[in-house]
CSV table of C-alpha atoms in Angstrom, one decimal:
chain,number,residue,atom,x,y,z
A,28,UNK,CA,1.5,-6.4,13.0
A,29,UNK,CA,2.4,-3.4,11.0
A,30,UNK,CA,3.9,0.1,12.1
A,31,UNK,CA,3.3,3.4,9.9
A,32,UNK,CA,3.8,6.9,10.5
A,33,UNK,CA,1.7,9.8,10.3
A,34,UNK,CA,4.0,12.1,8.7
A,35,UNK,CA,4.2,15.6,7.8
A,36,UNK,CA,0.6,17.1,8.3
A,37,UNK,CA,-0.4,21.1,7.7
A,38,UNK,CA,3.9,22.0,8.5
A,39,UNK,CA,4.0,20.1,11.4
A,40,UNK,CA,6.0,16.8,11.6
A,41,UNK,CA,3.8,14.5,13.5
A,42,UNK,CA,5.2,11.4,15.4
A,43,UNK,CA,2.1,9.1,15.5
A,44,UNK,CA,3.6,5.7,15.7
A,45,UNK,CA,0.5,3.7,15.1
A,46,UNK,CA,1.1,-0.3,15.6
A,47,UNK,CA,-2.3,-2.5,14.9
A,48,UNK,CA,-3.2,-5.4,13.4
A,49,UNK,CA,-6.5,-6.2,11.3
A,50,UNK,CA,-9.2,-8.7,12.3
A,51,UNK,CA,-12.5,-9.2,11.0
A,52,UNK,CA,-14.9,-8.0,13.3
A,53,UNK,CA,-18.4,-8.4,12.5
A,54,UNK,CA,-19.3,-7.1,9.2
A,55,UNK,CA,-15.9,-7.6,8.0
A,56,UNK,CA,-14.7,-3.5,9.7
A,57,UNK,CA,-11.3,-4.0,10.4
A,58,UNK,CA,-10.3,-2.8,14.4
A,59,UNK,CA,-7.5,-1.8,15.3
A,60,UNK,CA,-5.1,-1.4,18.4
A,61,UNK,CA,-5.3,1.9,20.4
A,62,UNK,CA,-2.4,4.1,19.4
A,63,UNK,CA,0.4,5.8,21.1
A,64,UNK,CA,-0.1,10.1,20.4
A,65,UNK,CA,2.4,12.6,21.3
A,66,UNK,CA,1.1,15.1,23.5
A,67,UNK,CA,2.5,17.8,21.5
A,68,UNK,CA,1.0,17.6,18.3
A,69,UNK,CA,-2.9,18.7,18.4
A,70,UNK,CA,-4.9,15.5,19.0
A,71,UNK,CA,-7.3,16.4,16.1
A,72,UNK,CA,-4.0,16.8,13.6
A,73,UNK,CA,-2.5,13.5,14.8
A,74,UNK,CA,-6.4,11.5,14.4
A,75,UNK,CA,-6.7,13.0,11.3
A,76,UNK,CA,-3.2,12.2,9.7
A,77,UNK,CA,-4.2,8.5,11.2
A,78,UNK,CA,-7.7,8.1,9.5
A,79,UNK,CA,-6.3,9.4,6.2
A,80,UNK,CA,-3.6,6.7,6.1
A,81,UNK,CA,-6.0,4.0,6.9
A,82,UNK,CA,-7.9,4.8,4.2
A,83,UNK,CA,-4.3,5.1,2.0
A,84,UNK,CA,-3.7,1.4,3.2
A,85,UNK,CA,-7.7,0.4,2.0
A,86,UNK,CA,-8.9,-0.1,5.7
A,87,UNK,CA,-11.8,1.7,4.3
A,88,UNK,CA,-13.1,1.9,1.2
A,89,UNK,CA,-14.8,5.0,-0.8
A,90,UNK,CA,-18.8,4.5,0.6
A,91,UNK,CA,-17.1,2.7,3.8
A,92,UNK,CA,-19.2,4.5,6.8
A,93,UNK,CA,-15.9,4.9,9.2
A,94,UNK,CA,-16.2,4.0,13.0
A,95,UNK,CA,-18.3,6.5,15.1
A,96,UNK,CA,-17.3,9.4,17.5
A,97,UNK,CA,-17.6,7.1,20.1
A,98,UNK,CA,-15.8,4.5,18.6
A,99,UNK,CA,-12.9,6.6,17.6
A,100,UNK,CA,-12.9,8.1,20.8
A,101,UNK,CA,-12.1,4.9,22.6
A,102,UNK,CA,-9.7,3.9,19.8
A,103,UNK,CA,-7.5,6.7,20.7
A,104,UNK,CA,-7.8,7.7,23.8
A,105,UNK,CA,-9.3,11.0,23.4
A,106,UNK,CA,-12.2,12.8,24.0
A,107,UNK,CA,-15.0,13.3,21.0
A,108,UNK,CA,-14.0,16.8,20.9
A,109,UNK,CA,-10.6,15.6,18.9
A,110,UNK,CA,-12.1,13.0,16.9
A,111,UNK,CA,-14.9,15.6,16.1
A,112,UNK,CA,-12.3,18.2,15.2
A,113,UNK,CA,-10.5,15.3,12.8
A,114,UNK,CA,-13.2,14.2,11.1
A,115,UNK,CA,-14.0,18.1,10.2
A,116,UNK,CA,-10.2,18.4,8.8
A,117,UNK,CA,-10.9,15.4,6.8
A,118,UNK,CA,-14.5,16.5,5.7
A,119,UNK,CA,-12.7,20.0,4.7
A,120,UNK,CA,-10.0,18.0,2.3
A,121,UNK,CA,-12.8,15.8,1.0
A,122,UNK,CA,-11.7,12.9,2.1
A,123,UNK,CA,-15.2,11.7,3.7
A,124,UNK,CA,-18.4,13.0,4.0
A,125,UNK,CA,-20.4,13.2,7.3
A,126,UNK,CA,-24.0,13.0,7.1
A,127,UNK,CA,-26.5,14.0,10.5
A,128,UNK,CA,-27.7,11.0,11.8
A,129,UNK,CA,-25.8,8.8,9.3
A,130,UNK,CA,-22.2,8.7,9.6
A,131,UNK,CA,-19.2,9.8,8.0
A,132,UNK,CA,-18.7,8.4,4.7
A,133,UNK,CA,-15.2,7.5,3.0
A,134,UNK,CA,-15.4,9.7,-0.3
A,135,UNK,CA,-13.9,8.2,-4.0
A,136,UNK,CA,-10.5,9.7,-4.4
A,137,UNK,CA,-10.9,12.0,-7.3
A,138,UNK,CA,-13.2,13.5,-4.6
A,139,UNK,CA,-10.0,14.5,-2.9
A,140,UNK,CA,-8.7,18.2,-2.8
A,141,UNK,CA,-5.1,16.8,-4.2
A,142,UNK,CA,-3.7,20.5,-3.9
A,143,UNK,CA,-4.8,20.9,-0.3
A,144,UNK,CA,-1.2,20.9,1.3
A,145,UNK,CA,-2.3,18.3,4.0
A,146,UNK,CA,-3.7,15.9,1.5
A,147,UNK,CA,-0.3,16.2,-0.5
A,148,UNK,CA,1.9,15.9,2.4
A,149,UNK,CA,-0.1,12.8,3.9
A,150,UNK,CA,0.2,11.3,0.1
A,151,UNK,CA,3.5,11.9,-0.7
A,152,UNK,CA,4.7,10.4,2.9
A,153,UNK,CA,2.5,6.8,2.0
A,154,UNK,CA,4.8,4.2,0.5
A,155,UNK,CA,2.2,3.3,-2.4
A,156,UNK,CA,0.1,6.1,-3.7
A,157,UNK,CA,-3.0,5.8,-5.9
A,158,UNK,CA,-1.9,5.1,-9.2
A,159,UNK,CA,-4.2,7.8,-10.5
A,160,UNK,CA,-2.8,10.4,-8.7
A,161,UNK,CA,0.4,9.8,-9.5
A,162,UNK,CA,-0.9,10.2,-13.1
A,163,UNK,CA,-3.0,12.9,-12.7
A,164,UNK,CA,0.1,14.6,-11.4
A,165,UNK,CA,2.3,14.1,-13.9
A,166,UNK,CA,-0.2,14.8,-16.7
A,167,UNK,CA,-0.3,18.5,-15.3
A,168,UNK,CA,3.5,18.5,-15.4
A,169,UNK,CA,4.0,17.3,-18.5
A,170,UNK,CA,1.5,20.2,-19.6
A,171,UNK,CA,2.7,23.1,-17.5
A,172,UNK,CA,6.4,22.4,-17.0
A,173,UNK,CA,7.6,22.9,-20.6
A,174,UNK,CA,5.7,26.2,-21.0
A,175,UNK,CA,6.8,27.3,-17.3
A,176,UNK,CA,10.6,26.5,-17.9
A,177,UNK,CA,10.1,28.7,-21.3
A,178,UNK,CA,8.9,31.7,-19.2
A,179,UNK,CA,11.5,30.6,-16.9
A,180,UNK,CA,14.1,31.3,-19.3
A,181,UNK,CA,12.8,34.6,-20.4
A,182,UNK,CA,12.3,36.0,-16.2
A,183,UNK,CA,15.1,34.4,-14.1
A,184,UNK,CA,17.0,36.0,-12.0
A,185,UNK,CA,20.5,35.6,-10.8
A,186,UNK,CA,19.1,34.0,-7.2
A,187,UNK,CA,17.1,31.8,-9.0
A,188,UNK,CA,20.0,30.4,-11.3
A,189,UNK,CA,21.7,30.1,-8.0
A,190,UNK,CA,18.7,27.8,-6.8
A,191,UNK,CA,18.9,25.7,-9.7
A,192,UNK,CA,22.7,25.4,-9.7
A,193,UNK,CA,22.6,24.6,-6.0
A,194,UNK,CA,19.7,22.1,-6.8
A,195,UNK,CA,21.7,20.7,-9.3
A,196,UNK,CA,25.0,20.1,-7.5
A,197,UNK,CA,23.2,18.2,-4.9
A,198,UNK,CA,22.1,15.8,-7.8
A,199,UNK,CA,25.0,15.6,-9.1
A,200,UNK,CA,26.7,14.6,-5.9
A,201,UNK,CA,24.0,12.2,-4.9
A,202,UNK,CA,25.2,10.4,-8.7
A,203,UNK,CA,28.7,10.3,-7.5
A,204,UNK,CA,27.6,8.6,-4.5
A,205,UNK,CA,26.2,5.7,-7.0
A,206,UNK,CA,22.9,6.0,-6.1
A,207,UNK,CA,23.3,5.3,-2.4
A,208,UNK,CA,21.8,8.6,-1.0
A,209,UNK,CA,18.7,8.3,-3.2
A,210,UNK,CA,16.3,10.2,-0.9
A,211,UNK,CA,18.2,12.9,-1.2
A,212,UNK,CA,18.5,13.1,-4.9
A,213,UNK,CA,15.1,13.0,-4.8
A,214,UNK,CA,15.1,16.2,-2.3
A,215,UNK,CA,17.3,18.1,-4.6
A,216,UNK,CA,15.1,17.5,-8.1
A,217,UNK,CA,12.3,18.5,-6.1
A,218,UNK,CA,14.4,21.7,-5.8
A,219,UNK,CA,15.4,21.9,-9.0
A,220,UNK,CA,11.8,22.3,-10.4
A,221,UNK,CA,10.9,24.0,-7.5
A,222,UNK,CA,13.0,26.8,-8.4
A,223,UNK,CA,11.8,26.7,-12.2
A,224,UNK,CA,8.3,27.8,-10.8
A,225,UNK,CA,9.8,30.5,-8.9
A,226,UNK,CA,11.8,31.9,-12.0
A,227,UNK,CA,8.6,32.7,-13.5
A,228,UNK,CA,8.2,35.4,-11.3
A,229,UNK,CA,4.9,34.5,-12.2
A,230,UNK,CA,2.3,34.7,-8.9
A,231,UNK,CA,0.1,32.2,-9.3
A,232,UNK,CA,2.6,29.7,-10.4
A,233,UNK,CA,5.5,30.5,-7.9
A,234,UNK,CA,2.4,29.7,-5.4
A,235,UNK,CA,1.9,26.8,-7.3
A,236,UNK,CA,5.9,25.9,-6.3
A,237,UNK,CA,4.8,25.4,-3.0
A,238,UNK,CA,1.5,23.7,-2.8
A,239,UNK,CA,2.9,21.3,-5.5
A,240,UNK,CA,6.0,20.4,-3.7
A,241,UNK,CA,4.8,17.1,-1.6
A,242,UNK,CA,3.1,16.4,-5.0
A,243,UNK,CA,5.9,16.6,-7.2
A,244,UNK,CA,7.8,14.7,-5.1
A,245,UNK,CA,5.6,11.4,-5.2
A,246,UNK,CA,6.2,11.8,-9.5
A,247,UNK,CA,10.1,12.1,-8.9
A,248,UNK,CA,10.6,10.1,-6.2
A,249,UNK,CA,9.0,7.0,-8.5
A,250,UNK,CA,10.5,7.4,-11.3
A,251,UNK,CA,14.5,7.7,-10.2
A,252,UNK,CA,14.9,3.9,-9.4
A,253,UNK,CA,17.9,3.2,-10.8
A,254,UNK,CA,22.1,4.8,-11.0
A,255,UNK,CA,21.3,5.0,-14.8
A,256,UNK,CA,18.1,6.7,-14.6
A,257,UNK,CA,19.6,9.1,-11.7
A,258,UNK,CA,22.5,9.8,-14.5
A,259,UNK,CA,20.4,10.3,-17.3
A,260,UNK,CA,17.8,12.1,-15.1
A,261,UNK,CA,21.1,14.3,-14.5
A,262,UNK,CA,21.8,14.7,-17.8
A,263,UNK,CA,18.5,16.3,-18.7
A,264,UNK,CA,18.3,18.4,-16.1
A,265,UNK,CA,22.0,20.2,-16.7
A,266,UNK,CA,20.4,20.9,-20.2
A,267,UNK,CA,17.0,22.4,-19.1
A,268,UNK,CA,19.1,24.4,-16.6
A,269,UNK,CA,21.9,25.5,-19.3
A,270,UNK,CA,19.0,27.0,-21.6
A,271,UNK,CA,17.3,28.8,-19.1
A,272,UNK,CA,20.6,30.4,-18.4
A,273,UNK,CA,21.5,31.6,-21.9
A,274,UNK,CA,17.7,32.7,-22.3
A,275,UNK,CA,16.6,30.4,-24.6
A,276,UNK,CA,12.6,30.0,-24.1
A,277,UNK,CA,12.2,27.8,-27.3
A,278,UNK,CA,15.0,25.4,-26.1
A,279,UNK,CA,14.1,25.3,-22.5
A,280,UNK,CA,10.5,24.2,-23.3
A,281,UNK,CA,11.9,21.3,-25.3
A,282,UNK,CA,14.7,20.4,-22.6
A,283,UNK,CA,11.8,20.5,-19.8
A,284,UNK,CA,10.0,18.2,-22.1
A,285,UNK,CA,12.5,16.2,-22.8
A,286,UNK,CA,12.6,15.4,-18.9
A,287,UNK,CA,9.1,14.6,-19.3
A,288,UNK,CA,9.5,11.9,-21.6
A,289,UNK,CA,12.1,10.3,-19.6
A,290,UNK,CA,9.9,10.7,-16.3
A,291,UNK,CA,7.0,9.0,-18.4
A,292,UNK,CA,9.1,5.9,-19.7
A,293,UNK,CA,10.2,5.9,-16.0
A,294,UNK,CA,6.8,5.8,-14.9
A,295,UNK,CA,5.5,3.6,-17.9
A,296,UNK,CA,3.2,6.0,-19.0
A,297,UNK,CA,2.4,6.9,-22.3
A,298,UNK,CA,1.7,11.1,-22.8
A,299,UNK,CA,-1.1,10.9,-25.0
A,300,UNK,CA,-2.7,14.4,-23.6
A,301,UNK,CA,-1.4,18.1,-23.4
A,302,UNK,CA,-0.2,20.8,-25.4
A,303,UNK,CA,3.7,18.9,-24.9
A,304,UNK,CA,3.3,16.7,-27.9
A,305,UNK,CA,6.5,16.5,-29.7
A,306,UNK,CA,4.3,15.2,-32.9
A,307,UNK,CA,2.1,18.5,-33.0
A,308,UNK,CA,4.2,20.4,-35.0
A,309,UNK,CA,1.8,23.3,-35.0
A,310,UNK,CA,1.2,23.9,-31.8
A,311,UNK,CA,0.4,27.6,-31.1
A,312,UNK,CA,2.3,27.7,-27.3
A,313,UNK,CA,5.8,25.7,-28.7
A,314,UNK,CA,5.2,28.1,-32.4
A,315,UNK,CA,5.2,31.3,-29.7
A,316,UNK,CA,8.0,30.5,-28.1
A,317,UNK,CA,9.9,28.9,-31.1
A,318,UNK,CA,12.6,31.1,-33.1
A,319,UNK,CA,12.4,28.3,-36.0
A,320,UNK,CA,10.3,24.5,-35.3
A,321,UNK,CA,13.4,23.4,-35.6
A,322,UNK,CA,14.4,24.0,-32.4
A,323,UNK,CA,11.4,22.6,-31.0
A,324,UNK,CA,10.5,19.6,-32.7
A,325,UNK,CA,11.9,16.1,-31.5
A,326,UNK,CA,13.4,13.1,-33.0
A,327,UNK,CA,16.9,13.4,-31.9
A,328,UNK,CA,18.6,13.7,-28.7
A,329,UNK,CA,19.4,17.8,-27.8
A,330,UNK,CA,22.9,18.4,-27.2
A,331,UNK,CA,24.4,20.6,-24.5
A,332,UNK,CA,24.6,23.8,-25.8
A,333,UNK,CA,28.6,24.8,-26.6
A,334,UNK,CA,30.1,27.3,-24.6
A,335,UNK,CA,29.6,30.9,-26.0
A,336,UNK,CA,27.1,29.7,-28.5
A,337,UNK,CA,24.4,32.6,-27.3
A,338,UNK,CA,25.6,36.2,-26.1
A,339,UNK,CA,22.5,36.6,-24.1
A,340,UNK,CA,24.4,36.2,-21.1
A,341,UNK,CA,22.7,36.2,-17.5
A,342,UNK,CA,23.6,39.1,-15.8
């Protein structure tokens, strides 16, 4: 007997609390016992959020022909009209593929519209995501975040220091805690990065901010598992934020990829992509935003910067 929750689907929270168990029924389909739906969330939303987490949980498989209308219908209660209306939500995300007169078909993940804010949100809620998501998400960070903290530095604006800061504080108090409100450090470096994206003042990747969000959180939320890793995490983050404040594009892109590195050992990957390679000394991007390599290239651990060291202040 298991229990899961449907979770946070297009805004909405949705309370689907789905208990079942798996048999084998014949030809090895796995059935399921009818769930409980709240009548305020729209059926199709609720059948949809469900269906995506069985496939999460490998009830069915990419090329898996899922239960028909029918079948679906009785599972949950509702008329084909819902299930119809899921299964087009699901279609729409590529998640499964219907087919007239043969089914709807499970799709392979990298088939998957990953920046479709339902398929983040229904991700980032599952308590083991594909392992190739979470790397396909943190290879674009590790590409885009060191160049957007650099523009970052050059555009912010008081209110978005004041986003970071207040991201920030909450990290730092979730520290002092030792570690024992966890999920909401988590919360608050969502935050921090979130705001990062938003000091751009950059369209397309403030935008980005917020169809990211669930996404970057299923990167942080695995890779801060320990006090020590919350404290260096910290750390790194205090120095990203302090360069962006004095207007330093050349050391904000090496702070923000800096965190990278430590979210890659935390993740035990190994960055072997991107324009964020501390041994490409001749990058064009980090050379554009570099007042001298030196400030750029790796090899030793940044220092905060000392107080007064740039007059470039923030007004």
């Amino acid at each position: 007997m298991a229990r899961f929750d449907a979770g946070m689907v297009g805004g909405l929270q949705l309370r689907v609390s789905l208990k079942y168990h798996h048999c084998q029924a014949k030809g090895g389909a796995a059935k399921m016992d009818r769930p409980s739906v709240n009548k305020e969330t729209p059926l199709g939303r609720q059948i949809a959020a469900a269906l995506g987490r069985d496939l999460l949980s490998g009830v069915y498989r990419p090329g898996d022909v899922l239960p028909t209308e029918i079948e679906l219908s009785e599972r949950f209660g509702v008329s084909r009209a819902s299930v119809r209306s899921a299964l087009q939500s699901l279609a729409a995300c590529g998640i499964v593929e219907r087919y007239v007169g043969q089914g709807t078909v499970a799709q392979e993940f990298s088939d998957w519209n990953v920046l479709d804010p339902v398929v983040t949100a229904m991700l980032a809620d599952h308590d083991t995501p594909h392992p190739e998501l979470v790397r396909s998400i943190f290879e674009f960070r590790y590409t885009a975040e060191p160049l957007i903290a650099a523009v970052a530095a050059k555009n912010a604006r008081a209110r978005d220091l004041l986003a970071m800061e207040e991201a920030y504080e909450g990290m730092e108090q979730c520290v002092v805690s030792n570690g024992s409100r966890r999920g909401s450090f988590t919360e608050h470096d969502v935050s921090f990065h979130v705001a990062i994206y938003r000091a751009t003042h950059n369209t397309v990747w403030a935008h980005l901010a917020h169809i990211l969000r669930p996404a970057i959180t299923i990167v942080v939320k695995r890779s801060n598992d320990t006090t020590e890793e919350l404290r260096e995490t910290l750390q790194r983050h205090r120095e990203l934020m302090e360069y962006i404040r004095l207007r330093d594009p050349a050391r904000a892109f090496s702070a923000a990829l800096w965190v990278m590195q430590l979210t890659a050992h935390d993740l035990g990957v190994t960055p072997e992509f991107g324009i964020a390679s501390e041994s490409d000394a001749t990058d064009p991007l980090r050379a554009f935003f570099a007042g001298g390599k030196e400030n750029l290239q790796g090899g030793t651990r940044m220092q905060p910067p000392a107080e007064g060291s740039n007059e470039d202040e923030t007004p």
